[in-house]
mmCIF file with all atom_site columns, N, CA and C in Angstrom:
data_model
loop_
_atom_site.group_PDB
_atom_site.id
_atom_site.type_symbol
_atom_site.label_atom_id
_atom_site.label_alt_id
_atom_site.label_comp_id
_atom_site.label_asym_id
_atom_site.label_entity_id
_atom_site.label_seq_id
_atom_site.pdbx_PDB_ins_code
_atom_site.Cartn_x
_atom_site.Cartn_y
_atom_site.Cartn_z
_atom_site.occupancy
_atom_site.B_iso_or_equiv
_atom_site.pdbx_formal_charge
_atom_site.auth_seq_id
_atom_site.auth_comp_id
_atom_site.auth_asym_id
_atom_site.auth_atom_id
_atom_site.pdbx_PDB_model_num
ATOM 1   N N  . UNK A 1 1  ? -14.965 -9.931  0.492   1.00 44.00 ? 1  UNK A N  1
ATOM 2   C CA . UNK A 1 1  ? -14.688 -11.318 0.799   1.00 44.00 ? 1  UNK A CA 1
ATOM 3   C C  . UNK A 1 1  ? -14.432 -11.445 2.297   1.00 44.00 ? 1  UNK A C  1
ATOM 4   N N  . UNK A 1 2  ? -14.804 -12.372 2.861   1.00 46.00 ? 2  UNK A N  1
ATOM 5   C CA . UNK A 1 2  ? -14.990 -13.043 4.562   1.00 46.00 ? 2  UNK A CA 1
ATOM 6   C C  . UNK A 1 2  ? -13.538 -13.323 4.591   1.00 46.00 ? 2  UNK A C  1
ATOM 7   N N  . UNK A 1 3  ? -12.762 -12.971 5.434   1.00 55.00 ? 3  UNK A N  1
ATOM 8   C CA . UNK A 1 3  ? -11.530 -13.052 5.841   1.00 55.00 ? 3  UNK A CA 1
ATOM 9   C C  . UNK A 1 3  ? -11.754 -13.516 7.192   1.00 55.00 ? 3  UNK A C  1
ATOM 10  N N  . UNK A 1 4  ? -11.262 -15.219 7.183   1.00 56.00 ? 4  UNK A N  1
ATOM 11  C CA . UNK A 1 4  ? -11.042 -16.031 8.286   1.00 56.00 ? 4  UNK A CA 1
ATOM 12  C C  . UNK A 1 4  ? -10.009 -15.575 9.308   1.00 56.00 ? 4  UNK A C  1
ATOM 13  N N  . UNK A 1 5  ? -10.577 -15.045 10.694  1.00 53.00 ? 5  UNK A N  1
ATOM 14  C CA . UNK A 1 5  ? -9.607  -14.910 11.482  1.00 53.00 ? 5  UNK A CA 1
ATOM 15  C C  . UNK A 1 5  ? -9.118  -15.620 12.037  1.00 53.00 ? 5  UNK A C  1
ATOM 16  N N  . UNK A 1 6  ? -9.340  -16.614 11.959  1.00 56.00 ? 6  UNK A N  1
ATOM 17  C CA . UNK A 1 6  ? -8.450  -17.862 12.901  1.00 56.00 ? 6  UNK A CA 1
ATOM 18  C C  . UNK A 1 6  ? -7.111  -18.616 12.313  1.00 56.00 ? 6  UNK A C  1
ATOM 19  N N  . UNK A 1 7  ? -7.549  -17.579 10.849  1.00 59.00 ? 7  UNK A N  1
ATOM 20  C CA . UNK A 1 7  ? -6.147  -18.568 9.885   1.00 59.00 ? 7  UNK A CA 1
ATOM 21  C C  . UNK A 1 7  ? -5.015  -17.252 9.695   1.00 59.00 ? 7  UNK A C  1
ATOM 22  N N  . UNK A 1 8  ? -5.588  -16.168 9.689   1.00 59.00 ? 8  UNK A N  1
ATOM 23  C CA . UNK A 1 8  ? -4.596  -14.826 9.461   1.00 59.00 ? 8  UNK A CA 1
ATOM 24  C C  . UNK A 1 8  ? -4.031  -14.563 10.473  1.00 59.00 ? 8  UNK A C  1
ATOM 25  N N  . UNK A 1 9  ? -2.910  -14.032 9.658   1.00 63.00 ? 9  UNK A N  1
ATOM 26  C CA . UNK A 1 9  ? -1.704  -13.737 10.635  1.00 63.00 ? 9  UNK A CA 1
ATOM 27  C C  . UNK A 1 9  ? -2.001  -12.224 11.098  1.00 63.00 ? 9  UNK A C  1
ATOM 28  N N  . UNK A 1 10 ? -1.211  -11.659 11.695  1.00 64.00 ? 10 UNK A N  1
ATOM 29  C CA . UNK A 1 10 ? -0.961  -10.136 11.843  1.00 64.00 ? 10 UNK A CA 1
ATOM 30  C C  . UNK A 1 10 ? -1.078  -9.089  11.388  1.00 64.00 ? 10 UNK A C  1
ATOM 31  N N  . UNK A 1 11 ? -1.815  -8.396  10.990  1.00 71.00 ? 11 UNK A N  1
ATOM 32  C CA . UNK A 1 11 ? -1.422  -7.274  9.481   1.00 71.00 ? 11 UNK A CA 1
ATOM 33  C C  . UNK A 1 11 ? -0.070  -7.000  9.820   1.00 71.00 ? 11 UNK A C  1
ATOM 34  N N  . UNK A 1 12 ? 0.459   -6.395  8.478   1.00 83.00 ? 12 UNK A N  1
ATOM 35  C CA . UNK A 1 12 ? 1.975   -6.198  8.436   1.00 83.00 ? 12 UNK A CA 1
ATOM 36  C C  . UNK A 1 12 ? 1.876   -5.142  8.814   1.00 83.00 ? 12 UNK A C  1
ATOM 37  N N  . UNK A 1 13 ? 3.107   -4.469  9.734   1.00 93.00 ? 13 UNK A N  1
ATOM 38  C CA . UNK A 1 13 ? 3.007   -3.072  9.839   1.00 93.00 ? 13 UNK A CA 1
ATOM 39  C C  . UNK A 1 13 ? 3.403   -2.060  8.837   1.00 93.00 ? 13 UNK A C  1
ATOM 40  N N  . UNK A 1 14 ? 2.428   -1.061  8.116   1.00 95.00 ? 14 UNK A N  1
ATOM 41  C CA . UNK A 1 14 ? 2.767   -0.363  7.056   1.00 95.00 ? 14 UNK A CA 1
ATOM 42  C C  . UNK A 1 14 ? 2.332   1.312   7.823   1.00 95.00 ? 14 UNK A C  1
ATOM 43  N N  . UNK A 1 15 ? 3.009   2.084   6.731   1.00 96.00 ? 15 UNK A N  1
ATOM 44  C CA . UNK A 1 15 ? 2.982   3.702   6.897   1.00 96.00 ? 15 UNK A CA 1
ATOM 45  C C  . UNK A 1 15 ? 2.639   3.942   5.722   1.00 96.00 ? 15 UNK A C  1
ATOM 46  N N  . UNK A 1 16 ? 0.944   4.568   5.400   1.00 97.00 ? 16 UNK A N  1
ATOM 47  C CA . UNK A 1 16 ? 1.238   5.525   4.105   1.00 97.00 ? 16 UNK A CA 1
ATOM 48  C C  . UNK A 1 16 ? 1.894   6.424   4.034   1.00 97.00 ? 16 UNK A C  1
ATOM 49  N N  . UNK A 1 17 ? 2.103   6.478   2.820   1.00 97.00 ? 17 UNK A N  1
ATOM 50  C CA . UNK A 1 17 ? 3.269   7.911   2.649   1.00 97.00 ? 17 UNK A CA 1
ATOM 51  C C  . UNK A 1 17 ? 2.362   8.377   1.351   1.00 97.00 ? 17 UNK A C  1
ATOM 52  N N  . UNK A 1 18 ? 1.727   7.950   0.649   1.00 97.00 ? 18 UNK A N  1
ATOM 53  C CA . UNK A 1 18 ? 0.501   8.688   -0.545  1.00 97.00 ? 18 UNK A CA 1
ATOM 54  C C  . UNK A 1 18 ? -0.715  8.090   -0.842  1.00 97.00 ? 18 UNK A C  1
ATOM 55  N N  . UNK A 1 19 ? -1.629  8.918   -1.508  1.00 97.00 ? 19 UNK A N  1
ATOM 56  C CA . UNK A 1 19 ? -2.476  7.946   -2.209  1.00 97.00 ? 19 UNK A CA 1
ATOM 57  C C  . UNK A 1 19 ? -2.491  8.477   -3.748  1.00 97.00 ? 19 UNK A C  1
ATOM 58  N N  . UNK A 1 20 ? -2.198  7.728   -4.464  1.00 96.00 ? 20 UNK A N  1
ATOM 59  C CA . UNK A 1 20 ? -2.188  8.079   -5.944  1.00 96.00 ? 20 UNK A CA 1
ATOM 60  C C  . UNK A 1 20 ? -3.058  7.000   -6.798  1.00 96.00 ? 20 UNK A C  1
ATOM 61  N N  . UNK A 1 21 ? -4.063  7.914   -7.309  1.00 93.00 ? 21 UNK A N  1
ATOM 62  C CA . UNK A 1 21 ? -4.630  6.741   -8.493  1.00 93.00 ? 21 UNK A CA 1
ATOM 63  C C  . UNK A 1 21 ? -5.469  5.547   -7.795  1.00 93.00 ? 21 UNK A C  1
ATOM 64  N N  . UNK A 1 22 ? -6.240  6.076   -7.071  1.00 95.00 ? 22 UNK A N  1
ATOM 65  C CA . UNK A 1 22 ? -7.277  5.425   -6.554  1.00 95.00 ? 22 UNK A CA 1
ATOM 66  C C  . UNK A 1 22 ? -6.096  4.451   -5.317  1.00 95.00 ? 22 UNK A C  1
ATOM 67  N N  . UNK A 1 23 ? -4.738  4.189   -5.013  1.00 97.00 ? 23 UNK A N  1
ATOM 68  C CA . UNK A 1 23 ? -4.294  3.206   -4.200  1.00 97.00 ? 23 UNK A CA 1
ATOM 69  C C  . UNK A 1 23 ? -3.566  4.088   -3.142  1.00 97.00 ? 23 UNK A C  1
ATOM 70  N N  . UNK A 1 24 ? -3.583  3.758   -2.039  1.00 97.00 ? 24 UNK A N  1
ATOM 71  C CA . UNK A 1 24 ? -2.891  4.180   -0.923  1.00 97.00 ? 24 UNK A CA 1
ATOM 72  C C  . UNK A 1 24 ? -1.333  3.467   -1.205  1.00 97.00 ? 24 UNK A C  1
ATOM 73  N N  . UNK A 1 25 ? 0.089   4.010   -0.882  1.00 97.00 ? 25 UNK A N  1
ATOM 74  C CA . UNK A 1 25 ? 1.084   3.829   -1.180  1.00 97.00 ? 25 UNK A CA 1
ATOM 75  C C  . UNK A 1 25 ? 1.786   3.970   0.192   1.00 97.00 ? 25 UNK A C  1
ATOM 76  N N  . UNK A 1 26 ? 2.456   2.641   0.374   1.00 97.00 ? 26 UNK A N  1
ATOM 77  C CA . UNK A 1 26 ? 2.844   2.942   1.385   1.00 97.00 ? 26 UNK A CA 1
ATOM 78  C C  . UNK A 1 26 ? 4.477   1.651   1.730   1.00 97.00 ? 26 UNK A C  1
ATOM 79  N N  . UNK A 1 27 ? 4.939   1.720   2.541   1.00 96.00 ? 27 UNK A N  1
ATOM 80  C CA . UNK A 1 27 ? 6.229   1.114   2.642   1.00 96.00 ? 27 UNK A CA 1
ATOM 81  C C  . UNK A 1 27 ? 5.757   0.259   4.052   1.00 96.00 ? 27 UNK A C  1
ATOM 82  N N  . UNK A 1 28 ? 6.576   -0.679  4.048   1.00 96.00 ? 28 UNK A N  1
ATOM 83  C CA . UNK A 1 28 ? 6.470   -1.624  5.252   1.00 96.00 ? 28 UNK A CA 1
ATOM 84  C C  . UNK A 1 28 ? 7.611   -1.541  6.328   1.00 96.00 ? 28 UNK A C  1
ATOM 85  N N  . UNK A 1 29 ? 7.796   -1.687  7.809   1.00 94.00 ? 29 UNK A N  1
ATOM 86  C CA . UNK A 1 29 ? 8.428   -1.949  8.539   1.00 94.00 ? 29 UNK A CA 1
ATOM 87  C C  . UNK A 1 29 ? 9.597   -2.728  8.035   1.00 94.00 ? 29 UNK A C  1
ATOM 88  N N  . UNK A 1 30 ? 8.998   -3.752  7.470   1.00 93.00 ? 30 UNK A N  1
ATOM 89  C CA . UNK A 1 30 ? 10.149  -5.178  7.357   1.00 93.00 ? 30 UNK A CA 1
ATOM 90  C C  . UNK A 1 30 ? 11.334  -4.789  5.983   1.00 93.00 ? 30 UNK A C  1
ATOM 91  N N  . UNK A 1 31 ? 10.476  -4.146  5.042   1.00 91.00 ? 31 UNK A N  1
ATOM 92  C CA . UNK A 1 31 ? 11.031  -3.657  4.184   1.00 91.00 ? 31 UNK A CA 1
ATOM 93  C C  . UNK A 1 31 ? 10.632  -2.476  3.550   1.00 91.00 ? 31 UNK A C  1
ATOM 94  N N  . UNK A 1 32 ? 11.511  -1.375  4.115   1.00 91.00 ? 32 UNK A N  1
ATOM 95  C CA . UNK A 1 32 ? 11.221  0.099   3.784   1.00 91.00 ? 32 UNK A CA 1
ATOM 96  C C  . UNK A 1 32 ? 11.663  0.989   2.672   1.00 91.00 ? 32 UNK A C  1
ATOM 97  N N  . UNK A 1 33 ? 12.551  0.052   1.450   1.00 92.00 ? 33 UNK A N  1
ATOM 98  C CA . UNK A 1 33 ? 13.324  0.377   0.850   1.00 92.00 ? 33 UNK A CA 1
ATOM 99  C C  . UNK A 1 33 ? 12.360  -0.015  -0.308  1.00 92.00 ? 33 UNK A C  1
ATOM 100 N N  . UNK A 1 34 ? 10.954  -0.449  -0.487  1.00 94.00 ? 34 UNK A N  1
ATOM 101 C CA . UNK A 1 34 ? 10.246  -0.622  -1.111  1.00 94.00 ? 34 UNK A CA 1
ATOM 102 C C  . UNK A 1 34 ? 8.958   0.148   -1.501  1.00 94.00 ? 34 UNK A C  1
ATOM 103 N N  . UNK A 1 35 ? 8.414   -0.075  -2.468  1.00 96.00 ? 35 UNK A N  1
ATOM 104 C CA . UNK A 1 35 ? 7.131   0.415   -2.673  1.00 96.00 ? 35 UNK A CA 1
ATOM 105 C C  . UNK A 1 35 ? 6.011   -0.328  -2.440  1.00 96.00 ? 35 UNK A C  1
ATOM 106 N N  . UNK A 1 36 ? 4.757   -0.248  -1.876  1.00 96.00 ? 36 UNK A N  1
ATOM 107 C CA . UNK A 1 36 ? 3.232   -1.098  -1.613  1.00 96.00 ? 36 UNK A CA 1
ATOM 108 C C  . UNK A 1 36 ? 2.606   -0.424  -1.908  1.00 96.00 ? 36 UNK A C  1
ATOM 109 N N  . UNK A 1 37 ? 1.440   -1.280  -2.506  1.00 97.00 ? 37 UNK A N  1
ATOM 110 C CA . UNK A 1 37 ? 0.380   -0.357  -2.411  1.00 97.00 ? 37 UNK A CA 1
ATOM 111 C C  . UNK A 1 37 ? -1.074  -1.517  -2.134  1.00 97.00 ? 37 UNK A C  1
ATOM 112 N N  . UNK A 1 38 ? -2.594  -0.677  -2.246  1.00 96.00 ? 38 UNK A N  1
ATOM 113 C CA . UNK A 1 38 ? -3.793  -1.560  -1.658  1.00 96.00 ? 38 UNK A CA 1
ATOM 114 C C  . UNK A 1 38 ? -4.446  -0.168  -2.198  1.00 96.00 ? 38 UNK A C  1
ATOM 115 N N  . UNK A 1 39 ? -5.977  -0.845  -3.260  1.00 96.00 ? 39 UNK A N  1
ATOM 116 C CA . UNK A 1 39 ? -6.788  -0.217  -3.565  1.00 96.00 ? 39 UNK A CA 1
ATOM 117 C C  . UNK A 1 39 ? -7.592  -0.217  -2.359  1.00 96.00 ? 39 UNK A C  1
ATOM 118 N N  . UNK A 1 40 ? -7.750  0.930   -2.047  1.00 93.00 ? 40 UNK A N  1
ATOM 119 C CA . UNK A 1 40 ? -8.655  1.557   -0.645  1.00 93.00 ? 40 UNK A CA 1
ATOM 120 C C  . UNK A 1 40 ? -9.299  2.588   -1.121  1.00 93.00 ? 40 UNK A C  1
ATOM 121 N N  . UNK A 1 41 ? -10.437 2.999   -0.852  1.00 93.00 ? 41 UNK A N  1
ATOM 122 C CA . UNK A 1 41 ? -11.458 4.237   -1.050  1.00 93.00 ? 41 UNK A CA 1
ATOM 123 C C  . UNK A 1 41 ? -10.467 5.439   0.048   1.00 93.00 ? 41 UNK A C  1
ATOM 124 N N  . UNK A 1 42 ? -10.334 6.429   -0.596  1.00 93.00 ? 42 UNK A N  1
ATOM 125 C CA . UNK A 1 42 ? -9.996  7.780   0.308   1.00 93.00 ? 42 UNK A CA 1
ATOM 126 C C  . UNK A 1 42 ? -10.157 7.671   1.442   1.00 93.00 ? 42 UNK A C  1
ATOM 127 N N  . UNK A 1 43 ? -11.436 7.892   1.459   1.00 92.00 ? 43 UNK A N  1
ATOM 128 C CA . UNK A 1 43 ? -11.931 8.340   2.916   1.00 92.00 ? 43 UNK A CA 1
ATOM 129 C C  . UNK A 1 43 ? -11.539 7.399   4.143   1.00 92.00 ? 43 UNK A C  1
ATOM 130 N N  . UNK A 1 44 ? -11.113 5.966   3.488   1.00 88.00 ? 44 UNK A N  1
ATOM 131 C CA . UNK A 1 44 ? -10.714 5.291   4.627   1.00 88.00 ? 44 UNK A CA 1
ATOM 132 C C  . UNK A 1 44 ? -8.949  5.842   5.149   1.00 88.00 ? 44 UNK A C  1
ATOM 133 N N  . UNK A 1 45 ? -8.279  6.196   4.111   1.00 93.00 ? 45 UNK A N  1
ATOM 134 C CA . UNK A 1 45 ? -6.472  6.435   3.877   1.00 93.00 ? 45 UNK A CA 1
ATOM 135 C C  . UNK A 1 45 ? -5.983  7.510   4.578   1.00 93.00 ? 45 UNK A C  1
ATOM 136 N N  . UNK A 1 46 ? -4.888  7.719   5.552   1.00 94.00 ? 46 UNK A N  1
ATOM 137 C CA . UNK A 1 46 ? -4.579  9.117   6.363   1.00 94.00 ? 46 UNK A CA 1
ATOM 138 C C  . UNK A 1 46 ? -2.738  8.790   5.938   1.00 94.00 ? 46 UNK A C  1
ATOM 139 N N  . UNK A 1 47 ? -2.785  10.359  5.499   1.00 96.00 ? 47 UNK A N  1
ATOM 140 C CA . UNK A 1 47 ? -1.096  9.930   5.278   1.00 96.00 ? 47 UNK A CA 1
ATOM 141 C C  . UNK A 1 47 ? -0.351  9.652   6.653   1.00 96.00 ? 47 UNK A C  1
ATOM 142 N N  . UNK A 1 48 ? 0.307   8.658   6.753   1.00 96.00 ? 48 UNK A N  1
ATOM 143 C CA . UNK A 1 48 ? 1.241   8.687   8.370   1.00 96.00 ? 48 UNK A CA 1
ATOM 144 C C  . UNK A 1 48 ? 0.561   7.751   9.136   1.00 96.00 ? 48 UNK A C  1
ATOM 145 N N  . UNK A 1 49 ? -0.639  7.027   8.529   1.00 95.00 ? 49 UNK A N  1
ATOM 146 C CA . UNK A 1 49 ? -1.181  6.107   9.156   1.00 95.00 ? 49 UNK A CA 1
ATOM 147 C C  . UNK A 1 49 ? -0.951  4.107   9.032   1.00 95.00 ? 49 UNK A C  1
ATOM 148 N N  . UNK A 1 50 ? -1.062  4.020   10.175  1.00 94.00 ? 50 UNK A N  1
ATOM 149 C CA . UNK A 1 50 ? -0.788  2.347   9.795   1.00 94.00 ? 50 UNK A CA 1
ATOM 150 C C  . UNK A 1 50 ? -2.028  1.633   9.286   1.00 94.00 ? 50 UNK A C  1
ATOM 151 N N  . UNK A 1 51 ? -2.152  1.276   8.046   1.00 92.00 ? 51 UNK A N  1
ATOM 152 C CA . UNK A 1 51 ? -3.734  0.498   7.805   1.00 92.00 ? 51 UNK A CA 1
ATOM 153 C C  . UNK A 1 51 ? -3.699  -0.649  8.419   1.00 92.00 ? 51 UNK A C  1
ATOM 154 N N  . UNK A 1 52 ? -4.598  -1.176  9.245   1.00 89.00 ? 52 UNK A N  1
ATOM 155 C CA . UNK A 1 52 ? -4.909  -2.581  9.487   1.00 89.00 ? 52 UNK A CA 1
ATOM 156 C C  . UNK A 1 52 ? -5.587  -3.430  8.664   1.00 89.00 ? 52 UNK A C  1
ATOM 157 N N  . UNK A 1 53 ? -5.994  -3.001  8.147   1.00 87.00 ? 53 UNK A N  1
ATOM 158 C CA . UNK A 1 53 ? -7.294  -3.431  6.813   1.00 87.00 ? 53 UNK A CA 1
ATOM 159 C C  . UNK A 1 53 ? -6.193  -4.487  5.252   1.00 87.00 ? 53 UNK A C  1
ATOM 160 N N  . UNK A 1 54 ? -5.149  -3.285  5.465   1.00 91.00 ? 54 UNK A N  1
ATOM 161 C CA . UNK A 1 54 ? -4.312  -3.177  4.267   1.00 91.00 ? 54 UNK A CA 1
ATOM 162 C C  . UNK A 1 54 ? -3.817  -4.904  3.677   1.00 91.00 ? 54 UNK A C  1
ATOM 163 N N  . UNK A 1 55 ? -3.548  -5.081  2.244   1.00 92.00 ? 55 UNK A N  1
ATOM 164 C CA . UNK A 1 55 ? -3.373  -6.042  1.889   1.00 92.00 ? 55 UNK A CA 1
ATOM 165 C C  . UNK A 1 55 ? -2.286  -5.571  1.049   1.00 92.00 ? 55 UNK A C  1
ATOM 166 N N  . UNK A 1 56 ? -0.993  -5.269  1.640   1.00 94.00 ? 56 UNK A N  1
ATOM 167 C CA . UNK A 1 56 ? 0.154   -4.697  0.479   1.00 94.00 ? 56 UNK A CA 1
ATOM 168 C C  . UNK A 1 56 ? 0.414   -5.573  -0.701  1.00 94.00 ? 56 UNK A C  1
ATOM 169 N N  . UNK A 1 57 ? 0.908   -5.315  -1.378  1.00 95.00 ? 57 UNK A N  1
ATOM 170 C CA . UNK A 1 57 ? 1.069   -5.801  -2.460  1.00 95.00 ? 57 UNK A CA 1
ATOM 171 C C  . UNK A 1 57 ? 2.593   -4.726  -3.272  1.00 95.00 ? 57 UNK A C  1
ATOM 172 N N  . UNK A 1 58 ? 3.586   -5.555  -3.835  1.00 96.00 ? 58 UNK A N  1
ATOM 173 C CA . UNK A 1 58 ? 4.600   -4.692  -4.515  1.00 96.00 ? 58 UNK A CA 1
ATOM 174 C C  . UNK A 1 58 ? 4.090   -3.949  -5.685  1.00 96.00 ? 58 UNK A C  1
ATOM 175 N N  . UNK A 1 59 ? 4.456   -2.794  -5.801  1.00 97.00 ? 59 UNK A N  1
ATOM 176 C CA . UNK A 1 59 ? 4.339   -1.756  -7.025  1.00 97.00 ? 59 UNK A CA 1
ATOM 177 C C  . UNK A 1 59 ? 4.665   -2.547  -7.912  1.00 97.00 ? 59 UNK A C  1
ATOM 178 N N  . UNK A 1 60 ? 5.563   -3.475  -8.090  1.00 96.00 ? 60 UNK A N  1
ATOM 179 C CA . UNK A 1 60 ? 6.333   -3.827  -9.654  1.00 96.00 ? 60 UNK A CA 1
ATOM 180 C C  . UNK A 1 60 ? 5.333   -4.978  -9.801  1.00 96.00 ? 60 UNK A C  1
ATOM 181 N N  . UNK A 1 61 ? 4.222   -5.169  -9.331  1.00 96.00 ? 61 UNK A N  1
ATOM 182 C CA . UNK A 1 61 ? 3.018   -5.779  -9.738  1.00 96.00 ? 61 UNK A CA 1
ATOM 183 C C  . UNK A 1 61 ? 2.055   -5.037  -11.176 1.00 96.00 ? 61 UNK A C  1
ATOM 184 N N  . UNK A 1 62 ? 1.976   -3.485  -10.860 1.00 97.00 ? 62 UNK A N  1
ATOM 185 C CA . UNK A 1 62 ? 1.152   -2.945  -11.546 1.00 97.00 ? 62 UNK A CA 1
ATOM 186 C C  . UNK A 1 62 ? 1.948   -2.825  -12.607 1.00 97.00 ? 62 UNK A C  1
ATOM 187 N N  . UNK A 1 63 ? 1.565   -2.241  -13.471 1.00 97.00 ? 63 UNK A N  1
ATOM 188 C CA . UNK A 1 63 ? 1.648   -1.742  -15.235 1.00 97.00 ? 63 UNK A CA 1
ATOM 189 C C  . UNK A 1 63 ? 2.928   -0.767  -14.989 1.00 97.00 ? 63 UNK A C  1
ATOM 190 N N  . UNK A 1 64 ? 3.681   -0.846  -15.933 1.00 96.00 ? 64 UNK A N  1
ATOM 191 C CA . UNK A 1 64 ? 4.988   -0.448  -16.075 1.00 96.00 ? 64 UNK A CA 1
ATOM 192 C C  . UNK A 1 64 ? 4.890   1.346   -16.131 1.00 96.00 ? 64 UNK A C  1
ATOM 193 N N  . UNK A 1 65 ? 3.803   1.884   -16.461 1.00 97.00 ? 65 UNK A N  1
ATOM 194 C CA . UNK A 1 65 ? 3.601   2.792   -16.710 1.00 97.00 ? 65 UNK A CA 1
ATOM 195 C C  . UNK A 1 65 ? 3.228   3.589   -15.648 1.00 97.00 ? 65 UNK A C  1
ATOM 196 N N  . UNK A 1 66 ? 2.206   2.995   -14.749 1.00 96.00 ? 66 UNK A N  1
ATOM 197 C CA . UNK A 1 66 ? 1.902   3.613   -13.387 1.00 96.00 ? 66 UNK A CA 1
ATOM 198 C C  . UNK A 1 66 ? 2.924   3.385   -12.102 1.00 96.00 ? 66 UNK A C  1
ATOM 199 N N  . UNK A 1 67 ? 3.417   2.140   -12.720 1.00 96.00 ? 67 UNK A N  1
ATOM 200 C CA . UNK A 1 67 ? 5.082   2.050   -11.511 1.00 96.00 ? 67 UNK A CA 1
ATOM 201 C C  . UNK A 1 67 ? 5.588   3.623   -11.587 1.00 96.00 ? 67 UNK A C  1
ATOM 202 N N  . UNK A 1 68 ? 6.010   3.993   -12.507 1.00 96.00 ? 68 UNK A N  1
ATOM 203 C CA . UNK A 1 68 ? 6.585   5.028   -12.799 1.00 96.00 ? 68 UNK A CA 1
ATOM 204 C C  . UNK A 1 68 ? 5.553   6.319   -12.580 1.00 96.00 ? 68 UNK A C  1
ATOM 205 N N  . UNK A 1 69 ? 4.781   6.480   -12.921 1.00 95.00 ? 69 UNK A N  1
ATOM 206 C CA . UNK A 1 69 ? 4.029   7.385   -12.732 1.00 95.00 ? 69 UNK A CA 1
ATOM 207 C C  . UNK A 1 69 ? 4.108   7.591   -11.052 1.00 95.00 ? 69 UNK A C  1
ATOM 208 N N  . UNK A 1 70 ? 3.912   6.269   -10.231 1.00 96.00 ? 70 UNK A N  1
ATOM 209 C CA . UNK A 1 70 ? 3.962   6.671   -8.860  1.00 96.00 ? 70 UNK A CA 1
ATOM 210 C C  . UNK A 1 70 ? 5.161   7.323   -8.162  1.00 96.00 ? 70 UNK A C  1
ATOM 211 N N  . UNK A 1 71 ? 6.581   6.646   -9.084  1.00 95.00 ? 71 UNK A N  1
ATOM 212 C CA . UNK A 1 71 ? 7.745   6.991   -8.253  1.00 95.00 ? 71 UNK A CA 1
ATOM 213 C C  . UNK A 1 71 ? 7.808   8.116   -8.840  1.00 95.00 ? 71 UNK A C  1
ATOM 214 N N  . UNK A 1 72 ? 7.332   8.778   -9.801  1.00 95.00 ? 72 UNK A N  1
ATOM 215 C CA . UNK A 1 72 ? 7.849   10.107  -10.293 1.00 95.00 ? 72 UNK A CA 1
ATOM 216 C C  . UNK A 1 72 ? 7.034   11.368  -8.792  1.00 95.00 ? 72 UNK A C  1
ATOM 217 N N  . UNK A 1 73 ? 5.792   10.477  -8.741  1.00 94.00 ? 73 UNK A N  1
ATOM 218 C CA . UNK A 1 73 ? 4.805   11.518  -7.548  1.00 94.00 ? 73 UNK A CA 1
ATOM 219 C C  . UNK A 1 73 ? 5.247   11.332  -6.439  1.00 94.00 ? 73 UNK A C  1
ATOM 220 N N  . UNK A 1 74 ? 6.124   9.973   -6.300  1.00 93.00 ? 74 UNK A N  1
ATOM 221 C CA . UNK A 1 74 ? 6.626   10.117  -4.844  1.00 93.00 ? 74 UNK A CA 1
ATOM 222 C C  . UNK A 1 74 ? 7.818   11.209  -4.758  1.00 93.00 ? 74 UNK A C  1
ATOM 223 N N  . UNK A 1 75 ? 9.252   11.269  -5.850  1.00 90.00 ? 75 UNK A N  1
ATOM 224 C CA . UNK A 1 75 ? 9.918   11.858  -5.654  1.00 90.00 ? 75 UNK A CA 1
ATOM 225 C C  . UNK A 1 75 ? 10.073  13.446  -5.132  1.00 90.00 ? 75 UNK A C  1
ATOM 226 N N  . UNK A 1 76 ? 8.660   14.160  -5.572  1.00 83.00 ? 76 UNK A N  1
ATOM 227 C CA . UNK A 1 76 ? 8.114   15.715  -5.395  1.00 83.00 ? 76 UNK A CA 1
ATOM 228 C C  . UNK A 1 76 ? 7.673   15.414  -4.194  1.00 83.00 ? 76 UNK A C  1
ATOM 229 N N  . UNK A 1 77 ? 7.615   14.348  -3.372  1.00 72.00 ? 77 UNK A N  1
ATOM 230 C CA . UNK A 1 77 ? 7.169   14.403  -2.143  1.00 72.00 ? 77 UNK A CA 1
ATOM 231 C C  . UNK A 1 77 ? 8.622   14.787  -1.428  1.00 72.00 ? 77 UNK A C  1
#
């Protein structure tokens, strides 16, 4: 989809910290005490990197089951 630049704001500043399950996972500047994530192909995702691309979105969006599944893979991090 064509994403109007004259109407978007800033990307938010984010840090991955994983990619699990096809989504890059990552926390935001503004609020770091959280979980995000954005279906992205691999090859675009670097752990420690800021996506510009990225369209976060909260974990407690997805399925109750993969919420958990992620925080269990984050914690072994």
């Amino acid at each position: 989809m064509y994403k109007d630049e004259r109407t978007a704001g800033p990307p938010e500043e984010n840090t991955v910290i994983a990619y699990i399950n096809g989504k890059a996972i990552m926390i935001l500047k503004k609020d770091p005490r959280h979980f995000y994530y954005d279906e992205i192909a691999y090859p675009y995702v670097t752990i420690g990197e800021h996506l510009v691309e990225a369209q976060p979105k909260p974990i407690e969006l997805l399925p109750s089951n993969e919420q958990r599944e992620i925080i269990s893979q984050l914690e072994v991090i």
